[in-house]
Amino acid sequence: MHKFSLLDLSPIPEGGSAAEALRNTLDLARHAEANGYHRYWLAEHHNMPGIASAATSIVIGHVAAGTKTIRVGAGGIMLPNHAPLVIAEQFGTLATLHPGRIDLGLGRAPGTDGATAHALRRHMEANDNFPQDVVELLSYFDDASEGARISAIPGQGTHVPVWVLGSSLYGAQLAAHLGLPYAFASHFAPAMLEDAIATYRTTFRPSQWLTKPYFMMAAGVCAAETDEEASYLRSSQLLAFARLRTGRPGLLPRPVAEPSAEIPAPVMAQVKQALSCSATGSPETVRRELGALTARYQPDEIMVTGMIHDHAARLKSFEISAQALRDITGASGPA
């Protein structure tokens, strides 16, 4: 593993606003670039009070325009919400404006609840066309073919790198079959991580896009000067995830000293299991825990993410994490 990257959901904190969240996203992206992160990805979620990245391609353009070298992309676009041609035009435009810096990760889930999915897809069929839609989208980024009736302009010939995202074996199988890079959502759904890695690597078929498998795992991170401070800061994410799991999504909560006082024990057990692929603590603790994860799963790349209420503390957390990951990967220091 030689590269490490960052996933951001543009969290809206209690007491804050979407405008503040988007300003923080650009600020964090600039810090990520300075600290040696390879990619900065944003995720599509809808009707989520605490997430400001719903119009993902627009936020990607904002971040790419405000940075210089870091790759910027989607982790991911929920393709069933969109016509492949529209996504090809959006990301083809981004790649034309920012050549060599745009990634497109594709997910199969709606990124929201059933009612919102219906509002997004009301004129689309309910059946699962995800594999066909991925292939169609890939064709729009390819070189122009003679006689093609439909072209993505901009888009055609941009060869935007396309990733398959997943949290089960389905995405692993599809990525392997198509010969595409694969990213696993182990930061919130680690249960099938080992099986997905094995499936992807053993069944991978070389393609025009990739000659050998390329696997990226995601991990949560919350780093601070001490284990105690990091644990306190992480309580915001525990509370947010617990509220989401119990049907009460909201703004990113302020941290609390005793999250177990607000989260019932059975829910806390579910939350801790879902968020178990993570590293929380001091610089030494985070280095050790991230090192253990990368040693166990041997990813080609790791993408870290973390929801912290205070923006300055979040910047510090990713700065500490970058140093830990440089130590693990042997990468050079900040630019």
Coordinates of C-alpha atoms in Angstrom, one line a residue:
M1 CA 0.0 0.0 0.0
H2 CA 1.5 3.3 -1.1
K3 CA -1.5 5.7 -1.2
F4 CA -4.0 7.0 1.3
S5 CA -7.1 9.1 0.7
L6 CA -10.0 10.8 2.4
L7 CA -13.8 10.5 2.2
D8 CA -16.0 13.5 3.3
L9 CA -19.7 13.8 3.6
S10 CA -19.7 17.5 4.3
P11 CA -21.3 17.1 7.8
I12 CA -23.6 19.8 9.0
P13 CA -22.9 20.2 12.7
E14 CA -25.4 21.2 15.4
G15 CA -25.4 25.0 15.6
G16 CA -24.0 25.2 12.0
S17 CA -25.4 25.4 8.5
A18 CA -25.0 23.8 5.1
A19 CA -23.1 26.8 3.9
E20 CA -20.6 26.4 6.8
A21 CA -20.3 22.6 6.0
L22 CA -19.4 23.3 2.4
R23 CA -16.9 25.9 3.4
N24 CA -15.4 23.4 5.8
T25 CA -15.3 20.8 3.0
L26 CA -13.1 23.0 0.8
D27 CA -10.9 23.9 3.8
L28 CA -10.4 20.3 4.7
A29 CA -9.7 19.4 1.0
R30 CA -6.9 22.0 1.0
H31 CA -5.5 20.6 4.2
A32 CA -5.7 17.0 2.8
E33 CA -3.8 18.1 -0.3
A34 CA -1.1 19.7 1.9
N35 CA -0.9 16.6 4.0
G36 CA -0.3 14.1 1.2
Y37 CA -3.7 12.6 0.7
H38 CA -4.1 11.1 -2.8
R39 CA -7.9 11.5 -3.3
Y40 CA -10.7 13.5 -1.8
W41 CA -14.0 11.8 -2.4
L42 CA -17.6 13.0 -1.6
A43 CA -20.7 10.9 -1.3
E44 CA -24.2 11.2 -2.5
H45 CA -26.9 11.2 0.2
H46 CA -30.4 12.7 0.0
N47 CA -32.8 14.0 2.6
M48 CA -30.2 13.8 5.3
P49 CA -30.3 16.8 7.6
G50 CA -26.7 16.4 8.6
I51 CA -25.1 15.9 5.2
A52 CA -24.5 18.7 2.6
S53 CA -23.0 16.7 -0.3
A54 CA -26.3 15.7 -2.0
A55 CA -25.5 17.6 -5.3
T56 CA -22.2 15.6 -5.4
S57 CA -20.9 16.6 -8.8
I58 CA -21.4 20.3 -7.9
V59 CA -19.4 19.9 -4.7
I60 CA -16.7 18.0 -6.5
G61 CA -16.4 20.9 -9.0
H62 CA -16.1 23.4 -6.1
V63 CA -13.4 21.3 -4.4
A64 CA -11.5 20.7 -7.6
A65 CA -11.5 24.4 -8.4
G66 CA -10.2 25.3 -5.0
T67 CA -7.3 22.7 -4.9
K68 CA -4.4 22.1 -7.3
T69 CA -3.2 18.5 -7.4
I70 CA -5.3 16.2 -5.3
R71 CA -7.7 13.9 -7.1
V72 CA -11.3 14.7 -6.4
G73 CA -14.2 12.4 -7.0
A74 CA -17.4 10.6 -5.9
G75 CA -17.5 7.9 -3.3
G76 CA -20.0 7.6 -4.7
I77 CA -22.6 8.5 -7.1
M78 CA -25.7 6.3 -6.6
L79 CA -26.2 5.4 -10.2
P80 CA -29.7 4.0 -10.0
N81 CA -30.8 7.6 -9.1
H82 CA -29.6 8.9 -12.5
A83 CA -29.5 8.3 -16.2
P84 CA -26.0 7.2 -17.1
L85 CA -25.7 9.8 -19.9
V86 CA -26.4 12.6 -17.4
I87 CA -23.6 11.4 -15.1
A88 CA -21.3 11.0 -18.1
E89 CA -21.9 14.6 -19.1
Q90 CA -21.4 15.8 -15.5
F91 CA -18.2 14.0 -14.9
G92 CA -17.0 14.5 -18.4
T93 CA -17.4 18.2 -17.8
L94 CA -15.5 17.9 -14.5
A95 CA -12.7 16.0 -16.2
T96 CA -12.5 18.6 -19.0
L97 CA -12.2 21.4 -16.5
H98 CA -9.8 19.5 -14.3
P99 CA -7.9 17.0 -16.5
G100 CA -6.4 14.0 -14.8
R101 CA -7.9 14.8 -11.4
I102 CA -11.5 13.4 -11.4
D103 CA -12.7 9.9 -10.2
L104 CA -16.1 8.4 -10.4
G105 CA -17.1 5.8 -7.8
L106 CA -20.5 4.2 -8.5
G107 CA -22.9 2.7 -5.9
R108 CA -26.0 0.6 -6.3
A109 CA -27.9 1.8 -3.2
P110 CA -30.3 4.8 -3.2
G111 CA -28.3 6.7 -0.6
T112 CA -31.5 7.5 1.2
D113 CA -34.9 6.2 2.4
G114 CA -37.7 4.7 0.3
A115 CA -39.8 7.7 0.0
T116 CA -36.9 9.9 -1.1
A117 CA -35.8 7.3 -3.5
H118 CA -39.2 7.4 -5.1
A119 CA -38.9 11.2 -5.3
L120 CA -35.6 10.8 -7.1
R121 CA -36.6 8.0 -9.4
R122 CA -40.3 8.5 -10.0
H123 CA -40.0 8.1 -13.8
M124 CA -37.6 5.2 -13.6
E125 CA -38.2 1.4 -13.6
A126 CA -37.8 -0.4 -10.3
N127 CA -35.8 -3.3 -11.7
D128 CA -32.0 -3.4 -11.1
N129 CA -30.1 -2.3 -14.2
F130 CA -27.0 -1.4 -12.3
P131 CA -24.5 -3.6 -14.3
Q132 CA -25.9 -2.5 -17.7
D133 CA -25.9 1.1 -16.5
V134 CA -22.2 0.9 -15.5
V135 CA -21.3 -0.6 -18.9
E136 CA -23.3 2.2 -20.7
L137 CA -21.6 4.8 -18.6
L138 CA -18.1 3.4 -19.4
S139 CA -18.9 3.6 -23.1
Y140 CA -19.6 7.3 -22.8
F141 CA -16.1 8.0 -21.4
D142 CA -14.4 5.8 -24.1
D143 CA -13.1 7.2 -27.4
A144 CA -15.8 8.1 -30.0
S145 CA -17.0 5.1 -32.0
E146 CA -18.2 5.5 -35.6
G147 CA -21.9 5.5 -36.0
A148 CA -22.7 6.1 -32.3
R149 CA -26.1 7.7 -32.1
I150 CA -25.5 9.1 -28.6
S151 CA -22.4 10.8 -27.2
A152 CA -21.6 12.5 -23.9
I153 CA -20.3 15.9 -24.8
P154 CA -18.1 16.7 -22.8
G155 CA -17.3 13.1 -21.7
Q156 CA -16.4 11.1 -24.8
G157 CA -12.7 10.4 -24.7
T158 CA -12.1 11.7 -21.2
H159 CA -11.6 8.2 -19.8
V160 CA -12.7 9.2 -16.4
P161 CA -11.6 6.4 -14.0
V162 CA -14.7 4.5 -12.8
W163 CA -14.8 2.5 -9.6
V164 CA -17.4 0.1 -8.3
L165 CA -18.3 0.7 -4.6
G166 CA -19.9 -1.9 -2.4
S167 CA -20.6 -3.4 1.0
S168 CA -21.4 -6.9 -0.1
L169 CA -20.2 -9.5 -2.5
Y170 CA -22.3 -8.1 -5.4
G171 CA -20.1 -5.1 -6.0
A172 CA -16.9 -7.3 -5.6
Q173 CA -18.2 -9.7 -8.3
L174 CA -19.2 -6.9 -10.7
A175 CA -15.9 -5.0 -10.3
A176 CA -14.0 -8.3 -10.9
H177 CA -16.1 -9.2 -13.9
L178 CA -15.7 -5.8 -15.6
G179 CA -12.0 -5.4 -14.6
L180 CA -12.6 -2.2 -12.6
P181 CA -11.1 -0.9 -9.3
Y182 CA -13.2 -1.7 -6.2
A183 CA -13.7 0.2 -3.0
F184 CA -15.4 -1.4 0.0
A185 CA -17.5 0.5 2.5
S186 CA -15.9 -1.0 5.5
H187 CA -16.1 2.3 7.5
F188 CA -19.8 1.5 8.2
A189 CA -20.4 -2.1 7.0
P190 CA -17.4 -4.2 7.6
A191 CA -19.1 -7.6 8.0
M192 CA -18.3 -9.0 4.5
L193 CA -15.0 -7.2 4.0
E194 CA -12.8 -10.3 4.0
D195 CA -15.1 -12.3 1.7
A196 CA -15.4 -9.3 -0.7
I197 CA -11.6 -8.9 -0.9
A198 CA -11.2 -12.6 -1.7
T199 CA -14.0 -12.6 -4.2
Y200 CA -12.7 -9.6 -6.0
R201 CA -9.1 -10.7 -6.2
T202 CA -9.6 -14.3 -7.1
T203 CA -12.2 -13.6 -9.8
F204 CA -10.7 -10.4 -11.3
R205 CA -10.5 -10.3 -15.1
P206 CA -8.0 -7.9 -16.7
S207 CA -9.6 -5.2 -18.8
Q208 CA -8.8 -2.1 -20.9
W209 CA -9.1 -0.2 -17.6
L210 CA -7.0 -2.3 -15.3
T211 CA -4.5 -5.2 -15.7
K212 CA -4.7 -6.4 -12.1
P213 CA -7.0 -6.0 -9.2
Y214 CA -6.9 -2.7 -7.3
F215 CA -8.7 -2.7 -3.9
M216 CA -9.4 0.2 -1.6
M217 CA -10.8 -0.3 1.9
A218 CA -12.4 2.5 3.9
A219 CA -11.8 3.0 7.6
G220 CA -13.1 5.5 10.2
V221 CA -10.6 7.6 12.0
C222 CA -10.7 10.0 15.0
A223 CA -7.3 11.2 16.2
A224 CA -6.3 13.7 18.8
E225 CA -3.4 14.3 21.2
T226 CA -4.7 11.8 23.7
D227 CA -6.9 8.6 23.6
E228 CA -9.4 10.3 26.0
E229 CA -9.8 13.4 23.8
A230 CA -10.2 11.3 20.6
S231 CA -12.8 9.1 22.4
Y232 CA -14.7 12.2 23.4
L233 CA -14.6 13.7 19.9
R234 CA -15.8 10.4 18.4
S235 CA -19.0 10.4 20.5
S236 CA -20.5 12.8 17.9
Q237 CA -20.3 10.0 15.2
L238 CA -21.6 7.4 17.6
L239 CA -24.6 9.5 18.4
A240 CA -25.2 10.4 14.8
F241 CA -25.1 6.8 13.7
A242 CA -27.3 5.6 16.5
R243 CA -29.9 8.2 15.7
L244 CA -29.8 7.3 12.0
R245 CA -30.2 3.6 12.9
T246 CA -33.2 4.4 15.1
G247 CA -34.9 6.5 12.4
R248 CA -34.0 9.9 13.9
P249 CA -31.3 11.4 11.5
G250 CA -30.3 14.9 12.3
L251 CA -27.4 17.4 12.4
L252 CA -24.0 16.1 13.6
P253 CA -24.3 16.1 17.4
R254 CA -22.0 17.9 19.7
P255 CA -19.7 15.5 21.6
V256 CA -20.7 14.2 25.0
A257 CA -18.7 12.6 27.8
E258 CA -20.9 9.5 28.1
P259 CA -22.6 8.5 24.8
S260 CA -23.8 5.3 26.4
A261 CA -26.1 7.4 28.6
E262 CA -28.0 8.4 25.4
I263 CA -27.7 5.3 23.4
P264 CA -29.5 2.1 24.5
A265 CA -27.0 -0.8 25.0
P266 CA -28.4 -3.0 22.1
V267 CA -28.2 0.0 19.7
M268 CA -24.7 0.8 20.9
A269 CA -23.6 -2.7 20.2
Q270 CA -24.9 -2.4 16.6
V271 CA -23.2 1.0 16.2
K272 CA -19.8 -0.3 17.5
Q273 CA -20.0 -3.3 15.2
A274 CA -20.8 -1.2 12.2
L275 CA -18.0 1.3 13.0
S276 CA -15.5 -1.3 14.1
C277 CA -13.2 -0.9 11.1
S278 CA -11.6 2.2 12.5
A279 CA -8.8 3.8 14.5
T280 CA -9.5 6.1 17.5
G281 CA -6.9 7.7 19.8
S282 CA -3.6 9.4 20.1
P283 CA -1.1 9.5 17.3
E284 CA 0.5 6.4 18.6
T285 CA -2.8 4.6 19.0
V286 CA -4.0 5.6 15.5
R287 CA -0.7 4.5 13.9
R288 CA -1.0 1.1 15.6
E289 CA -4.6 0.5 14.8
L290 CA -4.4 1.7 11.2
G291 CA -1.3 -0.4 10.8
A292 CA -3.1 -3.5 12.1
L293 CA -6.0 -2.9 9.6
T294 CA -3.7 -2.5 6.6
A295 CA -1.5 -5.5 7.7
R296 CA -4.6 -7.7 8.0
Y297 CA -6.5 -6.7 4.8
Q298 CA -3.5 -5.7 2.6
P299 CA -5.4 -3.0 0.6
D300 CA -3.8 -1.4 -2.4
E301 CA -5.1 1.9 -0.9
I302 CA -6.9 3.0 2.2
M303 CA -9.5 5.8 2.5
V304 CA -10.2 7.3 5.9
T305 CA -13.2 9.2 7.0
G306 CA -14.5 10.7 10.3
M307 CA -17.3 13.0 11.5
I308 CA -16.1 15.4 14.2
H309 CA -18.3 18.3 15.3
D310 CA -15.5 20.9 15.7
H311 CA -13.9 21.8 12.4
A312 CA -10.5 22.6 13.9
A313 CA -10.4 19.2 15.7
R314 CA -11.4 17.5 12.5
L315 CA -8.5 19.1 10.6
K316 CA -6.1 18.0 13.4
S317 CA -7.5 14.5 13.3
F318 CA -6.8 14.1 9.6
E319 CA -3.4 15.7 10.0
I320 CA -2.5 13.1 12.7
S321 CA -3.9 10.4 10.5
A322 CA -1.8 11.5 7.5
Q323 CA 1.3 11.3 9.5
A324 CA 0.4 7.8 10.7
L325 CA -0.4 6.7 7.2
R326 CA 2.9 8.1 5.9
D327 CA 4.7 6.1 8.5
I328 CA 2.8 3.0 7.4
T329 CA 3.1 3.5 3.7
G330 CA 6.6 5.0 3.6
A331 CA 5.2 8.0 1.7
S332 CA 7.0 11.3 1.7
G333 CA 6.0 14.2 3.9
P334 CA 3.5 17.1 3.3
A335 CA 3.8 19.2 0.2

